[in-house]
Short mmCIF file of C-alpha atoms and ligand atoms in Angstrom, two decimals:
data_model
loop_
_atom_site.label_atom_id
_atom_site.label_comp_id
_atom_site.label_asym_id
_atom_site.label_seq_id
_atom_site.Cartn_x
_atom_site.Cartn_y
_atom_site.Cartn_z
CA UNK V 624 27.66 0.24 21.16
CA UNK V 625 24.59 2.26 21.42
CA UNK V 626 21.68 -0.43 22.66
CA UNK V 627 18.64 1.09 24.50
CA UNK V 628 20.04 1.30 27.62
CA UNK V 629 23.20 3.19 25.84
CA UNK V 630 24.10 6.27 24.84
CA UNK V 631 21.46 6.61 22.36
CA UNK V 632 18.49 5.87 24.86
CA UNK V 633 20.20 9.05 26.87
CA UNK V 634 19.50 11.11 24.16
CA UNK V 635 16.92 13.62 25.32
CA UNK V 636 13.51 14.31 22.54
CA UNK V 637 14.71 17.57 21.76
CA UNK V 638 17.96 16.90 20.42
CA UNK V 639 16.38 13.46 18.58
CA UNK V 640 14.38 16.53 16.75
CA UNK V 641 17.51 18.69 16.35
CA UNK V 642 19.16 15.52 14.95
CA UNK V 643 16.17 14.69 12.87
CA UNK V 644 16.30 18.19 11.40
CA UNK V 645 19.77 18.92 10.76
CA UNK V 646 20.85 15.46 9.65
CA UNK V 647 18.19 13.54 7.66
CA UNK V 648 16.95 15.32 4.26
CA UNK V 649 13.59 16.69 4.79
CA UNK V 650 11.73 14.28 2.40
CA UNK V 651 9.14 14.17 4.71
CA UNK V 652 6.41 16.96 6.49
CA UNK V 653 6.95 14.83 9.91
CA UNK V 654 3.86 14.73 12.24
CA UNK V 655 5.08 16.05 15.74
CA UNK V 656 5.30 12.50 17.10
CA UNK V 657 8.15 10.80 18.16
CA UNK V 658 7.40 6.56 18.06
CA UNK V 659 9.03 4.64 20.33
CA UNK V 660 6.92 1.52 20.46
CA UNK V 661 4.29 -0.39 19.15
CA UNK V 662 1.48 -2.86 20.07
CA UNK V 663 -1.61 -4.35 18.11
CA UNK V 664 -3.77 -1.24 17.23
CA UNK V 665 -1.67 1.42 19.42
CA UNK V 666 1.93 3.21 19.37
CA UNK V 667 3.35 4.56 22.26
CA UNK V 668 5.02 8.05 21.68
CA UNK V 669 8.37 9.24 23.48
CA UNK V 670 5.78 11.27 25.82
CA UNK V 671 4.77 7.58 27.04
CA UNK V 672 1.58 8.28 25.47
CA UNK V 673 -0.02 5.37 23.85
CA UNK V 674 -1.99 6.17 19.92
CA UNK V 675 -4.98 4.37 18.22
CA UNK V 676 -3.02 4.24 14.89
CA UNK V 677 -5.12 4.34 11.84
CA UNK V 678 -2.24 4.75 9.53
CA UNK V 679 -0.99 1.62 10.18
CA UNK V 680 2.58 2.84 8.45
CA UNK V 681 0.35 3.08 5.63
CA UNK V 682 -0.81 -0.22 5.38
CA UNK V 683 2.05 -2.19 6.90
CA UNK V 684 0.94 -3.30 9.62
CA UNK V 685 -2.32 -5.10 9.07
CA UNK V 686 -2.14 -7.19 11.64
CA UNK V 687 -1.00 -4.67 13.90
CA UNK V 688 2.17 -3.75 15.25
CA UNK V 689 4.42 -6.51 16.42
CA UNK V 690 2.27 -9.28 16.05
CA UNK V 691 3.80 -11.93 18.54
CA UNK V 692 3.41 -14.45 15.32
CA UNK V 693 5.66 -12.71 13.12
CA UNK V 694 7.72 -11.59 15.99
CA UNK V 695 8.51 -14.83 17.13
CA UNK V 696 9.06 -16.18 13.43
CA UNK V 697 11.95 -13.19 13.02
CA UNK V 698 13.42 -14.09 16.68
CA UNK V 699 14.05 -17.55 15.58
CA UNK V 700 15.16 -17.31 12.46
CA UNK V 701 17.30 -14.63 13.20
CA UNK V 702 19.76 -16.61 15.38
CA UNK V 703 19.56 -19.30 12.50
CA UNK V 704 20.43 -17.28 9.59
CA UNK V 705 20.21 -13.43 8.39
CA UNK V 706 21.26 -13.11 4.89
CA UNK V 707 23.07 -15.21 2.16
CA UNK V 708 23.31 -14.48 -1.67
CA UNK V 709 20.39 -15.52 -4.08
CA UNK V 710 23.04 -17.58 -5.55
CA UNK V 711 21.92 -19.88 -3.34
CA UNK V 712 18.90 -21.66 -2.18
CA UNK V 713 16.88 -20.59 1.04
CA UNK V 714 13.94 -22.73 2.30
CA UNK V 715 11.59 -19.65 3.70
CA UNK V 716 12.26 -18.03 0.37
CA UNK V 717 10.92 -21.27 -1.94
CA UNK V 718 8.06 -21.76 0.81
CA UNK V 719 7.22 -18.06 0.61
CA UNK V 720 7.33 -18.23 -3.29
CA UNK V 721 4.67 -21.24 -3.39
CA UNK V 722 2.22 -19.98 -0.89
CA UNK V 723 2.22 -16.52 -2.57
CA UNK V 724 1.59 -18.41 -5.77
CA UNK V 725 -1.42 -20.41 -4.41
CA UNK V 726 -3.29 -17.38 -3.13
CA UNK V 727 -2.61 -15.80 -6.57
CA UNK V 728 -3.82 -19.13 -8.37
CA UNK V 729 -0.84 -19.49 -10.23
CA UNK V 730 2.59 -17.49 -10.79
CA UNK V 731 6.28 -17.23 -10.14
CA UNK V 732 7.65 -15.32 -7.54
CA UNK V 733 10.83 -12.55 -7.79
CA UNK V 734 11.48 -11.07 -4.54
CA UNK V 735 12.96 -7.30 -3.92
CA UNK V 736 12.98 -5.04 -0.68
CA UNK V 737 10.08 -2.11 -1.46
CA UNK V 738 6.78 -1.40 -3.80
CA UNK V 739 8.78 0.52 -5.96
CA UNK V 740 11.11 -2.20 -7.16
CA UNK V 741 8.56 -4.57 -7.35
CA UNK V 742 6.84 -1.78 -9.59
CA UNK V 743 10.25 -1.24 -11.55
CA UNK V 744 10.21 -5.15 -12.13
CA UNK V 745 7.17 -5.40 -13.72
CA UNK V 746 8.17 -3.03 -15.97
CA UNK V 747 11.30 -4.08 -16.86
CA UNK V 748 9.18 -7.78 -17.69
CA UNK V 749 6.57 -5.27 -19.96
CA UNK V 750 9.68 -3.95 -21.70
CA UNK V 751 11.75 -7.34 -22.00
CA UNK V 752 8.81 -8.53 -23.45
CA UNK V 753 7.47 -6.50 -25.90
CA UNK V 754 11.26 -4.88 -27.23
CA UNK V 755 10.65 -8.16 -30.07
CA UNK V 756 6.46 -6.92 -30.85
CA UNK V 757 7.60 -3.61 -31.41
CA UNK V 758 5.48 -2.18 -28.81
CA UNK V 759 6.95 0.13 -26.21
CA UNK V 760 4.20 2.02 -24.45
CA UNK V 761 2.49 1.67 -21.19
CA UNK V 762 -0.55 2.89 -19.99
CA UNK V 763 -1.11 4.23 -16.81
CA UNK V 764 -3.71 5.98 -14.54
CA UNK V 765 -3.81 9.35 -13.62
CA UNK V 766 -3.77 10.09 -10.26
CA UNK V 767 -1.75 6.80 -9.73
CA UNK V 768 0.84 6.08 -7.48
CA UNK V 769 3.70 3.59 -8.28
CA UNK V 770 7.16 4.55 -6.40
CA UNK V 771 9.46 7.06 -6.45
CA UNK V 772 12.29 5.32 -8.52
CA UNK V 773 13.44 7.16 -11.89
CA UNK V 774 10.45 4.63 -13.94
CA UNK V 775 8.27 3.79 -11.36
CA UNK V 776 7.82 7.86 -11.07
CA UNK V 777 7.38 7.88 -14.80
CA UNK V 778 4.44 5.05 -14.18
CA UNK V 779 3.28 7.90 -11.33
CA UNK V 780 0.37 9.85 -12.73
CA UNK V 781 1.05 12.92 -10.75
CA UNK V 782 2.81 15.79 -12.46
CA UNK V 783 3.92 17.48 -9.64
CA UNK V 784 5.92 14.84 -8.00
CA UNK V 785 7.27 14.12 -11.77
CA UNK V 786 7.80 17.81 -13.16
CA UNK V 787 11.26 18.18 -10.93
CA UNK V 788 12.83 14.87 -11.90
CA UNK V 789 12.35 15.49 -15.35
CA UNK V 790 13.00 13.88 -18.49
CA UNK V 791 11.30 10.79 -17.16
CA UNK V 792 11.25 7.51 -18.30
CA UNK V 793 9.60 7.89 -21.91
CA UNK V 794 6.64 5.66 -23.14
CA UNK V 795 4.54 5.99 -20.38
CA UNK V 796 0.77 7.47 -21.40
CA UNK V 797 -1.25 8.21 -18.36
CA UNK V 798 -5.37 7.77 -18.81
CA UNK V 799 -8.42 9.15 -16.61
CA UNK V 800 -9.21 6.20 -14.34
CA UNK V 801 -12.87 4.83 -15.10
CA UNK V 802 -13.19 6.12 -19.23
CA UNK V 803 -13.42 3.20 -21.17
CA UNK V 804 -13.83 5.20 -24.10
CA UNK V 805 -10.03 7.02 -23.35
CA UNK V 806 -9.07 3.79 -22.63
CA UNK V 807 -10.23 2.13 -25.61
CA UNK V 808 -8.61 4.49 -27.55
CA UNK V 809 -5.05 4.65 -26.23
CA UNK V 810 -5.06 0.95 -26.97
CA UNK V 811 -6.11 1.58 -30.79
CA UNK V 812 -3.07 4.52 -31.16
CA UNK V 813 -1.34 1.02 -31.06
CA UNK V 814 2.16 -0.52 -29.65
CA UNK V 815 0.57 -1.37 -26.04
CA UNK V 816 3.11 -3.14 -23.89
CA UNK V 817 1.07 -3.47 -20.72
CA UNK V 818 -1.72 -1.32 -18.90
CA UNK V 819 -1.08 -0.72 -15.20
CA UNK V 820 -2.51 0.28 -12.21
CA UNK V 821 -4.13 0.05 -8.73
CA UNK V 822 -7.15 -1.51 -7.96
CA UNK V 823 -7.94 1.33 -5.65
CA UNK V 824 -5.45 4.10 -5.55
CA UNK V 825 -4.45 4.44 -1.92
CA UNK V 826 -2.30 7.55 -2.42
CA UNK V 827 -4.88 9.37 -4.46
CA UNK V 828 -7.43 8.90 -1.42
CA UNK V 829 -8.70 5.75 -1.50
CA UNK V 830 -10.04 5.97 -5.06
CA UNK V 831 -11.80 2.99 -6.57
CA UNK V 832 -10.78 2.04 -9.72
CA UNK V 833 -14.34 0.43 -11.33
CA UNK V 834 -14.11 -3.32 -11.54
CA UNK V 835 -15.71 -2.71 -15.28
CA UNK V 836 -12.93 -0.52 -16.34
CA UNK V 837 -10.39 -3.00 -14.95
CA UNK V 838 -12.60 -5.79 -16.78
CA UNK V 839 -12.21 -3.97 -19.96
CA UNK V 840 -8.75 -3.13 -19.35
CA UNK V 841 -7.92 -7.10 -19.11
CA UNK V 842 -9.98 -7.75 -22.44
CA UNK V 843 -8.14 -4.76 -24.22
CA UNK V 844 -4.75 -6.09 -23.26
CA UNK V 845 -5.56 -9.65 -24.55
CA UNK V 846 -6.56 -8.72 -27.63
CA UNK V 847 -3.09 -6.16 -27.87
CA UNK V 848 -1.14 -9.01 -26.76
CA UNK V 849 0.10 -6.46 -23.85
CA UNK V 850 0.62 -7.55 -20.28
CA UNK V 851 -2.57 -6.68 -17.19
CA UNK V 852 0.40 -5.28 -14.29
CA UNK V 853 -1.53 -4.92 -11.21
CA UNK V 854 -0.09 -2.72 -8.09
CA UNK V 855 -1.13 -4.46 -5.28
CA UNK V 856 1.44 -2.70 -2.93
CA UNK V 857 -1.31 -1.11 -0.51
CA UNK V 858 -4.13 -3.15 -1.30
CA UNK V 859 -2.65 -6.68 -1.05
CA UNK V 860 -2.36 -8.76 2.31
CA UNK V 861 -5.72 -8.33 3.04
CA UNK V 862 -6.65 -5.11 2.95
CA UNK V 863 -9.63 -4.82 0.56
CA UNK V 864 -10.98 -7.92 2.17
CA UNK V 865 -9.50 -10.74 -0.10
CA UNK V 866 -5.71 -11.63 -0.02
CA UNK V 867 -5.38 -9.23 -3.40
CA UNK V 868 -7.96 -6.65 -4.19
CA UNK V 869 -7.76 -7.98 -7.82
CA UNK V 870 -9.71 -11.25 -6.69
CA UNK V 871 -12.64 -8.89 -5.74
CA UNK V 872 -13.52 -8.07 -9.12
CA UNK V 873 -12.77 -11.40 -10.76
CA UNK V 874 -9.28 -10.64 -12.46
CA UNK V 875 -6.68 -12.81 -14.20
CA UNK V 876 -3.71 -10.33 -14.14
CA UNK V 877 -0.68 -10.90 -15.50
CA UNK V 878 1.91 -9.74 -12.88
CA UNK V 879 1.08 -8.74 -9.60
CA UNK V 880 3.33 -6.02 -7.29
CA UNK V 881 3.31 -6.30 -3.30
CA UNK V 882 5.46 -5.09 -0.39
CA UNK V 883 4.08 -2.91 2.32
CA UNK V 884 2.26 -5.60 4.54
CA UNK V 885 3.87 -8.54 3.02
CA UNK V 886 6.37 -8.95 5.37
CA UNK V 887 4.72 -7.27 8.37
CA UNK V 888 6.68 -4.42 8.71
CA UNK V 889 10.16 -5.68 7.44
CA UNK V 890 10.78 -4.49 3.81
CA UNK V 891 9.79 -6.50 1.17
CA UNK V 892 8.44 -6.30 -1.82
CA UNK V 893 7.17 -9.47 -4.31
CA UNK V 894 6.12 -9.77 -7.84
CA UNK V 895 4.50 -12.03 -9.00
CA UNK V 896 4.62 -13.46 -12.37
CA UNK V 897 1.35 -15.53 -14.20
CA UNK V 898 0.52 -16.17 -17.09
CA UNK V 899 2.36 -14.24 -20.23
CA UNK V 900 4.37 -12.80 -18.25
CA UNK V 901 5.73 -15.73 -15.96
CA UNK V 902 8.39 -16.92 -18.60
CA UNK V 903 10.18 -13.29 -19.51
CA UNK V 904 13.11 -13.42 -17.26
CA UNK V 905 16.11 -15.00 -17.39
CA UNK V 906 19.03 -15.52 -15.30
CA UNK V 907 21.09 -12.20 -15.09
CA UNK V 908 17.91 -10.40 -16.14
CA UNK V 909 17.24 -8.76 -12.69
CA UNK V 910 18.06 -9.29 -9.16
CA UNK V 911 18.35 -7.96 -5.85
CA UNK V 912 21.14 -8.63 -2.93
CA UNK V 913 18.52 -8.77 -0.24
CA UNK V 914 15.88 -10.00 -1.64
CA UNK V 915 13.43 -12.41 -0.36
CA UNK V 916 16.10 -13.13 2.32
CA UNK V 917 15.64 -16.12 4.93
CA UNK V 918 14.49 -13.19 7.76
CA UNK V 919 11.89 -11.23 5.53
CA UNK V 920 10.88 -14.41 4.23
CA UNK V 921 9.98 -16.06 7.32
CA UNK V 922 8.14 -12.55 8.71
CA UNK V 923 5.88 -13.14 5.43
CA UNK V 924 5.41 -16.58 6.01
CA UNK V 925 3.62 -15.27 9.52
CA UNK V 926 1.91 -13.04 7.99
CA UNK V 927 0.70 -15.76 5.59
CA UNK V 928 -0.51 -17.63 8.61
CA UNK V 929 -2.25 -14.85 9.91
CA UNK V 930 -4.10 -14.02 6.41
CA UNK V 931 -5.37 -17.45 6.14
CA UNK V 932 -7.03 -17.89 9.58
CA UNK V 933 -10.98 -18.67 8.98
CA UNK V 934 -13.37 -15.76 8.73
CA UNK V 935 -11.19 -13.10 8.65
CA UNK V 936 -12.28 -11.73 5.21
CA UNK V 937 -15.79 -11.47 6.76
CA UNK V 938 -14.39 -9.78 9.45
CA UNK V 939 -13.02 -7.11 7.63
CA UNK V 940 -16.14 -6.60 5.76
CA UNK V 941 -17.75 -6.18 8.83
CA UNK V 942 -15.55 -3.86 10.30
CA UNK V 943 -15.41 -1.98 6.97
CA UNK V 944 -18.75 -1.79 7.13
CA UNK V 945 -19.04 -0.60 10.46
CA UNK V 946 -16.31 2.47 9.68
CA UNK V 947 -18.14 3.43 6.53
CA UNK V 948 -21.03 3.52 8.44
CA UNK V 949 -19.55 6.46 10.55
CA UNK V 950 -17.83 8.16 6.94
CA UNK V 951 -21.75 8.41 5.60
CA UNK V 952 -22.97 10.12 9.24
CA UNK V 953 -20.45 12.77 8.01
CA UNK V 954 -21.85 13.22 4.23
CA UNK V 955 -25.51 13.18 6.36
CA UNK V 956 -24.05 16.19 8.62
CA UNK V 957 -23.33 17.82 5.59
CA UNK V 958 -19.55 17.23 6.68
CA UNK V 959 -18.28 15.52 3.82
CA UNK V 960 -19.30 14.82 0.16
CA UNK V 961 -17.69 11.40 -0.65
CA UNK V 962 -17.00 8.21 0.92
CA UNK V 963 -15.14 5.53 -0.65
CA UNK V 964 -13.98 1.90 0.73
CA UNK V 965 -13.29 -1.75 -0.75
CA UNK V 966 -12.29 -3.65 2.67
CA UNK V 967 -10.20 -1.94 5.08
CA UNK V 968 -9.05 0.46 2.45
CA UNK V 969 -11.02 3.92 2.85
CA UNK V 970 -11.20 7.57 1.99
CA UNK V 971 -13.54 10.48 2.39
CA UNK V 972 -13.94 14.20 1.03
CA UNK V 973 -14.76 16.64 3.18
CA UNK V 974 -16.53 19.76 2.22
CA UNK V 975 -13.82 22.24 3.66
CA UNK V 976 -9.93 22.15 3.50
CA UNK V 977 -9.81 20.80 6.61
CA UNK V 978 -8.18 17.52 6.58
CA UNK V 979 -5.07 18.27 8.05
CA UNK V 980 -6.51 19.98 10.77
CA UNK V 981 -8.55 17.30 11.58
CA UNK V 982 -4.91 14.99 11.38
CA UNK V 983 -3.49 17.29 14.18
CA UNK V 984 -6.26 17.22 16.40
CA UNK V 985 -6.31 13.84 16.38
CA UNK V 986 -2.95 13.39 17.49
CA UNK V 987 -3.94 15.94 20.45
CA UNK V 988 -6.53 13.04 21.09
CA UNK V 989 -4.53 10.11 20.78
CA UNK V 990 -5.35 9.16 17.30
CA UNK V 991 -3.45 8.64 14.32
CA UNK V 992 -4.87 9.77 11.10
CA UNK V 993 -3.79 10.37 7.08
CA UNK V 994 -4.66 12.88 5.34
CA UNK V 995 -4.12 12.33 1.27
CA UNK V 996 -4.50 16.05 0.79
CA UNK V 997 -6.29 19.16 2.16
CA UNK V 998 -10.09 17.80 1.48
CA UNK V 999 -8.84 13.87 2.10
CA UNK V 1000 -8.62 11.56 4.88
CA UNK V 1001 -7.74 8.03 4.13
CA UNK V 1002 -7.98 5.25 6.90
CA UNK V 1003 -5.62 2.46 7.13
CA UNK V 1004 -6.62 0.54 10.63
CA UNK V 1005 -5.63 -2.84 11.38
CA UNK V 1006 -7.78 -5.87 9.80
CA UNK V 1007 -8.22 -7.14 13.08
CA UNK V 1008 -9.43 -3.52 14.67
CA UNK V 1009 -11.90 -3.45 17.49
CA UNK V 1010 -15.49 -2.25 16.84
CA UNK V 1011 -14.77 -0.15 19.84
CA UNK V 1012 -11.57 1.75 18.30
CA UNK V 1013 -13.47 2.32 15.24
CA UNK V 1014 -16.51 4.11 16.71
CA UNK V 1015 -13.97 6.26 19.02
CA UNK V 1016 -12.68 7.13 15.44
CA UNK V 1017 -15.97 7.90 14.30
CA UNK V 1018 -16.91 10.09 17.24
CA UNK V 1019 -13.87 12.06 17.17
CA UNK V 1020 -14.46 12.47 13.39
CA UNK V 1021 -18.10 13.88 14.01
CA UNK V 1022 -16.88 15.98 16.73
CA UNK V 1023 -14.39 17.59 14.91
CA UNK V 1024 -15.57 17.35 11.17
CA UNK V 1025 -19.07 19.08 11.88
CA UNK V 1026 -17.68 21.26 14.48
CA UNK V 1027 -14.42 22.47 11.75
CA UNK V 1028 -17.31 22.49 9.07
CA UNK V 1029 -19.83 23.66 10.32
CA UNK V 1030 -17.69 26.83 11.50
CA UNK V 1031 -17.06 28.15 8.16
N1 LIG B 2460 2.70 1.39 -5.18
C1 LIG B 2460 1.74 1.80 -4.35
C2 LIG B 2460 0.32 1.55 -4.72
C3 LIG B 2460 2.05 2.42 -3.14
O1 LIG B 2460 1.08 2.83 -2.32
C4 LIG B 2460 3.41 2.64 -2.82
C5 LIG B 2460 3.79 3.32 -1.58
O2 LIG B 2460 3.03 4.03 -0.98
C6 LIG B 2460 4.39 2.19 -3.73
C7 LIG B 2460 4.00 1.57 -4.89
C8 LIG B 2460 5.86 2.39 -3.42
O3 LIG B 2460 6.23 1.53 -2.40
P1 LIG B 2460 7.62 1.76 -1.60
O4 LIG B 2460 7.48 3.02 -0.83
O5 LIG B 2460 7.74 0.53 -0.75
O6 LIG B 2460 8.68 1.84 -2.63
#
């Protein structure tokens, strides 16, 4: 047994990095940070150093980390019971299914472990459903960001994760996000199955997809007969200020993805099924051992409480409000050239390629930043984050930003 007061806890930091770098494939450019713990806005590091984290594990933890809410809900139902085959019938699972359903105003739930199965669902319901119409293509974004499975990759409008996992799913055309008139005519080449895509694309940088393009993408699809798939896997829970982003801009999709925050931290993923699409699969159509299982299940149902609490959509406006205050004071510095939000959700250029610069100093300060690329930060805090945690963000950023800037 290795517990935390076992051999594993004697492991000294070095050799957890000599582990970490001759055992686990390198699929990730690791910040210098070992995590040991976390707590509402902050993770401690193995130095005993405690982090403002604006990552968030990339929109995971919107409530924070270990929210005693969802941790209780996991501690009890954890001694009741852990897993048991969708053959048979959970309670947190059906409860989970109809509150999910009632903030999406109607749907069916199927329950996975991670975005990108959730993703791979919904395409798998485009296909199933239009392999009788004749139609077989789905449009994309550019830019977008939908997994790293074999056709959630092939929904991924980013050649250069693609190119060395080619051939890729086939089918898939990929469109500038925001031309209606591209848009309008990848529908009229003809055989539409469904148009997907991210309300705001989180991996891109925080960029907004127009609610007008996403209107016109909805009307285009009815009148193709092809499914609206929305990926709500970083903007749902919350984060864009409504319980899905797509309720923002007055939407009536017909599947939605989620995972990420659903579950609080635990993996889950959720899609959920309305309208057209709601009556495509069948039994033995798709399924997943661990899906929606009693534990995950009752970690989302916490999180469920914690979405619904009064006011907190104001909240977040507020707070967004208050951090894209500090973003502009950078494009006024001359800092920065773009600032983009919708909630909690938000991204800014910078005029230099600085970005990941400015990620490492903040760690030096205690601070835990993303950057999206060499120009782009994207910020991720909690919903429930202090006024005072965002302006020592906002400080730091104008210390450094103008400073790094300025310099050049
Ligand atoms: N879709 C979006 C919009 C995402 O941001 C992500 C992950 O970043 C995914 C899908 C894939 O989710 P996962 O990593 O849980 O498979």
């Amino acid at each position: 047994m290795s517990g935390a007061d076992g051999p594993a806890a004697a492991v000294e930091d070095s050799q957890v990095w000599d582990m970490d770098r001759g055992y686990v494939l390198p699929t990730y450019a690791r910040q210098p940070l070992e995590v040991v713990a976390g707590r509402g806005s902050e993770v401690q590091g193995a130095d005993g150093r405690w982090y403002l984290d604006f990552v968030m594990g990339i929109s995971v933890n919107n409530f924070g980390h270990c929210h005693p809410h969802v941790v209780k809900a996991v501690r009890d139902q954890v001694g009741r019971l852990v897993s048991c085959s969708n053959l048979y019938l959970t309670a947190p699972q059906a409860r989970l299914a109809a509150r999910l359903s009632v903030h999406a105003e109607g749907g069916k739930v199927f329950f996975c472990n991670s975005g990108a199965e959730a993703n791979e669902a919904a395409i798998k319901i485009a296909r199933k459903r239009a392999q009788s119409r004749g139609q077989e293509r789905i449009i994309a974004l550019q830019e977008a960001f939908h997994g790293r499975t074999m056709a959630t990759l092939s929904a991924t409008g980013q050649p250069g994760k693609q190119k060395p996992f080619a051939p890729l799913l086939p089918g898939f055309t990929h469109v500038p996000a925001n031309d209606v008139e591209v848009l309008r005519a990848a529908f009229a080449s003809g055989g539409v199955a469904a148009f997907m895509a991210e309300p705001v694309q989180g991996e891109a940088g925080a960029k907004i997809v127009a609610p007008e393009y996403l209107q016109e993408a909805e009307r285009l699809c009815r009148s193709a007969d092809a499914l609206l798939i929305l990926d709500e896997v970083q903007t749902g829970m919350g984060r864009c200020g409504s319980p899905f982003a797509y309720q923002r801009y007055g939407l009536d999709p017909d599947v939605v993805t989620l995972a990420k925050s659903l579950a609080g931290g635990l993996p889950m993923g959720a899609l959920i099924a309305r309208n057209e699409a709601e009556g495509v699969l069948e039994a033995g159509d798709h399924g997943s051992t661990f899906g929606g299982g009693p534990v995950v299940a009752a970690a989302a149902l916490a999180m469920l409480d914690l979405l619904e609490q009064p006011g907190l959509f104001e909240e977040v406006e507020e707070r967004g409000q208050r951090l894209e205050g500090w973003l502009l004071k950078l494009v006024e510095a001359g800092a920065a050239k773009e600032v983009r939000r919708l909630g909690l959700l938000a991204g800014v250029d910078v005029v230099q390629p600085v970005a990941k610069e400015v990620v490492a100093a903040g760690l030096t300060k205690g601070i835990l930043l993303n950057a999206t690329s060499d120009v782009t930060l994207r910020f991720l805090p909690p919903l429930t984050v202090a006024e005072s945690d965002i302006d020592r963000v906002g400080l730091f950023l104008q210390d450094e930003l103008v400073e790094r800037c300025g310099k050049r």
